[in-house]
Short mmCIF file of C-alpha atoms in Angstrom, two decimals:
data_model
loop_
_atom_site.label_atom_id
_atom_site.label_comp_id
_atom_site.label_asym_id
_atom_site.label_seq_id
_atom_site.Cartn_x
_atom_site.Cartn_y
_atom_site.Cartn_z
CA ARG A 1214 -61.01 -64.37 -44.98
CA VAL A 1215 -60.53 -65.43 -41.38
CA LYS A 1216 -56.86 -66.10 -42.04
CA ALA A 1217 -56.46 -62.80 -43.81
CA ALA A 1218 -58.16 -60.95 -40.98
CA HIS A 1219 -55.97 -62.75 -38.45
CA ALA A 1220 -52.83 -61.84 -40.39
CA THR A 1221 -53.90 -58.24 -40.63
CA THR A 1222 -54.67 -58.12 -36.92
CA SER A 1223 -51.29 -59.66 -36.07
CA GLN A 1224 -49.52 -57.12 -38.22
CA ILE A 1225 -51.40 -54.28 -36.54
CA VAL A 1226 -50.48 -55.67 -33.13
CA ARG A 1227 -46.80 -55.88 -34.12
CA VAL A 1228 -46.77 -52.36 -35.48
CA THR A 1229 -48.55 -51.12 -32.35
CA GLU A 1230 -46.01 -52.87 -30.11
CA GLN A 1231 -43.11 -51.39 -32.12
CA LEU A 1232 -44.59 -47.92 -31.82
CA GLN A 1233 -45.09 -48.38 -28.09
CA ARG A 1234 -41.47 -49.50 -27.69
CA LYS A 1235 -40.24 -46.50 -29.66
CA GLU A 1236 -42.42 -44.21 -27.57
CA THR A 1237 -41.04 -45.78 -24.39
CA GLU A 1238 -37.46 -45.40 -25.67
CA SER A 1239 -38.15 -41.81 -26.70
CA SER A 1240 -39.60 -41.02 -23.27
CA ALA A 1241 -36.62 -42.63 -21.58
CA HIS A 1242 -34.26 -40.64 -23.81
CA GLN A 1243 -36.05 -37.40 -23.02
CA ALA A 1244 -35.90 -38.22 -19.31
CA LEU A 1245 -32.14 -38.80 -19.55
CA VAL A 1246 -31.62 -35.56 -21.45
CA SER A 1247 -33.69 -33.66 -18.87
CA GLU A 1248 -31.74 -35.22 -16.02
CA PHE A 1249 -28.43 -34.42 -17.74
CA LEU A 1250 -29.36 -30.77 -18.29
CA ALA A 1251 -30.69 -30.43 -14.75
CA HIS A 1252 -27.35 -31.63 -13.41
CA PHE A 1253 -25.00 -29.82 -15.78
CA ARG A 1254 -26.80 -26.53 -16.43
CA LEU A 1255 -27.93 -23.70 -14.22
CA THR A 1256 -31.60 -22.95 -13.88
CA GLN A 1257 -32.94 -19.62 -15.11
CA GLY A 1258 -33.20 -18.53 -11.48
CA GLU A 1259 -29.54 -19.37 -10.86
CA MET A 1260 -28.54 -17.54 -14.03
CA GLN A 1261 -30.39 -14.48 -12.76
CA ILE A 1262 -28.65 -14.65 -9.39
CA LEU A 1263 -25.20 -14.87 -10.97
CA LYS A 1264 -25.72 -12.15 -13.57
CA SER A 1265 -27.70 -9.45 -11.79
CA GLU A 1266 -28.67 -10.24 -8.20
CA PRO A 1267 -26.77 -8.63 -5.28
CA ILE A 1268 -23.86 -10.60 -3.84
CA SER A 1269 -25.21 -12.97 -1.19
CA GLN A 1270 -24.65 -16.41 0.32
CA GLN A 1271 -26.85 -17.82 -2.46
CA TYR A 1272 -24.70 -16.06 -5.07
CA LEU A 1273 -21.55 -17.73 -3.72
CA GLU A 1274 -23.31 -21.11 -3.75
CA VAL A 1275 -24.29 -20.68 -7.42
CA LEU A 1276 -20.74 -19.60 -8.29
CA ALA A 1277 -19.39 -22.71 -6.56
CA ARG A 1278 -21.88 -24.87 -8.48
CA VAL A 1279 -20.64 -23.43 -11.77
CA GLY A 1280 -17.13 -24.47 -10.78
CA ASP A 1281 -18.31 -27.98 -9.91
CA ILE A 1282 -20.15 -28.34 -13.24
CA GLN A 1283 -17.12 -27.20 -15.17
CA SER A 1284 -14.84 -29.58 -13.28
CA GLN A 1285 -17.15 -32.54 -13.90
CA CYS A 1286 -17.51 -31.70 -17.60
CA ARG A 1287 -13.73 -31.50 -18.01
CA GLN A 1288 -13.34 -34.89 -16.35
CA LEU A 1289 -15.94 -36.40 -18.70
CA LEU A 1290 -14.19 -34.86 -21.71
CA ARG A 1291 -11.16 -36.99 -20.95
CA VAL A 1292 -13.08 -40.07 -22.04
CA HIS A 1293 -16.06 -38.67 -23.98
CA HIS A 1294 -15.25 -36.03 -26.57
CA LYS A 1295 -18.81 -34.89 -27.08
CA THR A 1296 -19.80 -31.55 -28.54
CA ALA A 1297 -22.46 -31.11 -25.84
CA LEU A 1298 -19.81 -31.38 -23.12
CA MET A 1299 -17.51 -28.93 -24.87
CA ASP A 1300 -20.40 -26.48 -25.21
CA LEU A 1301 -21.13 -26.82 -21.51
CA VAL A 1302 -17.49 -26.13 -20.64
CA ASP A 1303 -17.57 -22.96 -22.77
CA GLU A 1304 -20.88 -21.89 -21.22
CA THR A 1305 -19.74 -22.45 -17.63
CA SER A 1306 -16.41 -20.71 -18.32
CA SER A 1307 -18.27 -17.61 -19.48
CA LEU A 1308 -20.59 -17.71 -16.47
CA GLN A 1309 -17.66 -18.21 -14.14
CA GLU A 1310 -15.83 -15.18 -15.52
CA THR A 1311 -18.95 -13.07 -15.07
CA GLY A 1312 -19.44 -14.37 -11.53
CA TYR A 1313 -15.85 -13.78 -10.40
CA ASP A 1314 -15.74 -10.33 -12.00
CA ARG A 1315 -18.89 -9.23 -10.16
CA LEU A 1316 -17.59 -10.71 -6.90
CA TYR A 1317 -14.25 -8.91 -7.28
CA ARG A 1318 -15.89 -5.53 -7.92
CA TRP A 1319 -18.15 -6.03 -4.90
CA LEU A 1320 -15.18 -6.92 -2.71
CA GLN A 1321 -13.38 -3.80 -3.92
CA LEU A 1322 -16.18 -1.70 -2.45
CA GLN A 1323 -16.20 -3.73 0.75
CA CYS A 1324 -12.44 -3.35 1.22
CA ALA A 1325 -12.70 0.40 0.68
CA HIS A 1326 -15.50 0.54 3.26
CA LEU A 1327 -13.27 -1.22 5.79
CA GLY A 1328 -11.19 1.93 5.80
CA SER A 1329 -14.04 3.93 7.33
CA GLU A 1330 -14.75 4.23 11.02
CA ASP A 1331 -17.80 1.96 10.88
CA GLY A 1332 -16.19 -0.60 8.55
CA GLU A 1333 -17.13 -4.11 9.65
CA VAL A 1334 -15.98 -7.55 8.56
CA THR A 1335 -19.04 -9.66 7.83
CA ALA A 1336 -19.25 -13.40 7.26
CA LEU A 1337 -20.24 -12.71 3.65
CA VAL A 1338 -17.08 -10.67 3.04
CA ARG A 1339 -14.95 -13.49 4.49
CA LYS A 1340 -16.67 -16.05 2.29
CA GLY A 1341 -16.39 -13.78 -0.73
CA ILE A 1342 -12.62 -13.43 -0.27
CA ALA A 1343 -12.30 -17.19 0.16
CA ALA A 1344 -14.35 -17.79 -3.01
CA LEU A 1345 -12.21 -15.34 -4.99
CA LYS A 1346 -9.20 -17.62 -4.47
CA GLY A 1347 -10.62 -19.52 -7.43
CA ARG A 1348 -9.23 -16.68 -9.57
CA ALA A 1349 -5.66 -16.13 -8.43
CA ALA A 1350 -5.12 -12.91 -10.41
CA LEU A 1351 -8.27 -11.24 -9.06
CA TYR A 1352 -7.51 -12.52 -5.56
CA LYS A 1353 -4.04 -10.95 -5.68
CA VAL A 1354 -5.43 -7.59 -6.85
CA CYS A 1355 -8.09 -7.75 -4.14
CA LEU A 1356 -5.40 -8.23 -1.48
CA GLU A 1357 -3.48 -5.27 -2.91
CA ASP A 1358 -6.64 -3.16 -2.77
CA LEU A 1359 -7.18 -4.23 0.82
CA GLY A 1360 -3.59 -3.38 1.75
CA SER A 1361 -3.88 0.06 0.16
CA SER A 1362 -7.16 0.72 1.95
CA ARG A 1363 -5.75 -0.28 5.31
CA ARG A 1364 -2.60 1.82 4.85
CA GLN A 1365 -4.67 4.89 4.09
CA SER A 1366 -6.91 4.21 7.07
CA VAL A 1367 -4.00 3.81 9.49
CA LEU A 1368 -2.25 6.94 8.15
CA LYS A 1369 -5.41 9.01 8.48
CA ARG A 1370 -6.03 7.84 12.04
CA PHE A 1371 -2.38 8.42 12.98
CA MET A 1372 -2.44 11.99 11.68
CA THR A 1373 -5.66 12.61 13.58
CA ALA A 1374 -4.18 11.23 16.80
CA LEU A 1375 -1.02 13.24 16.24
CA THR A 1376 -2.61 16.63 15.54
CA LYS A 1377 -6.18 16.54 16.87
CA GLY A 1378 -6.37 13.80 19.47
CA GLY A 1379 -9.50 11.79 20.23
CA PRO A 1380 -13.17 12.86 20.18
CA GLY A 1381 -13.56 16.11 22.07
CA GLY A 1382 -9.79 16.31 22.46
CA VAL A 1383 -9.57 13.18 24.64
CA PRO A 1384 -6.98 11.81 24.55
CA ARG A 1385 -5.04 14.96 23.80
CA PRO A 1386 -3.03 15.30 20.54
CA ILE A 1387 0.26 13.46 20.66
CA GLU A 1388 2.18 16.43 19.28
CA ILE A 1389 1.28 18.46 22.35
CA HIS A 1390 4.26 16.74 23.96
CA ALA A 1391 6.61 17.41 21.06
CA HIS A 1392 8.82 19.44 23.40
CA GLU A 1393 9.39 16.25 25.45
CA PRO A 1394 11.20 13.94 22.98
CA LEU A 1395 11.04 10.78 25.08
CA ARG A 1396 7.33 11.12 25.85
CA TYR A 1397 6.58 12.26 22.29
CA VAL A 1398 8.23 9.22 20.72
CA GLY A 1399 6.83 6.92 23.41
CA ASP A 1400 3.26 8.12 22.76
CA MET A 1401 3.68 7.58 19.01
CA LEU A 1402 5.07 4.08 19.51
CA ALA A 1403 2.24 3.25 21.91
CA TRP A 1404 -0.31 4.40 19.34
CA LEU A 1405 1.35 2.38 16.59
CA HIS A 1406 1.46 -0.71 18.79
CA GLN A 1407 -2.27 -0.46 19.44
CA ALA A 1408 -3.01 0.25 15.77
CA LEU A 1409 -1.00 -2.78 14.63
CA ALA A 1410 -2.84 -4.99 17.11
CA SER A 1411 -6.17 -3.75 15.71
CA GLU A 1412 -5.03 -4.38 12.13
CA ARG A 1413 -3.86 -7.87 13.04
CA GLU A 1414 -7.26 -8.59 14.55
CA LEU A 1415 -9.05 -7.19 11.49
CA LEU A 1416 -6.99 -9.24 9.03
CA GLY A 1417 -7.38 -12.32 11.18
CA SER A 1418 -11.16 -11.96 11.06
CA LEU A 1419 -11.05 -11.46 7.28
CA PHE A 1420 -9.14 -14.64 6.55
CA THR A 1421 -10.65 -16.92 9.19
CA SER A 1422 -12.65 -19.78 7.69
CA SER A 1423 -16.32 -19.44 8.54
CA ALA A 1424 -18.89 -22.16 8.87
CA PRO A 1425 -21.39 -22.58 6.03
CA GLY A 1426 -24.74 -20.85 6.33
CA GLY A 1427 -25.76 -17.25 6.93
CA ASP A 1428 -24.56 -14.25 5.08
CA GLY A 1429 -23.59 -12.12 8.05
#
């Protein structure tokens, strides 16, 4: 009986140890899975920012993170053809398209606003344009939109200067000297020179790299 009891106890101990090892392995596996998902997937909060929150510095950071995740997954796929990695690439590609599309539409509005009198280049607009370079086609269209907006703005201001002059008539309309060809042409060229200098300054501020932090 003593031997039988001892054998039974030993068997119970072995089974208990096996179960404990399996539990430890399972816990370790779950920890690895959690760590993997934390690294290669966006949080619910980040998803919300990318899909519906207003464009901000945080939005651009999340969009950049999506790009990093996708790049890392593609590198891993070169040596590990795992379904989970392929699913992550598909998921991040979809998120990236959504993110760039929202950014492009926001920049369209910002570029149109630059054509107004109180249009201002903010740090966030500069960073947004820089981020959009990740999608060459959208970046090209954005530049075309910007060019169109600036042309319309310059033309409108030129016609105002030509026919109405400045606020309250100061300076006087350029066309008031139309009967003096040399002065008339000289005044127009002077206005264009100043306008081109302003446009050069505006475009320079748009495409100047800005330091990280702050959304302007």
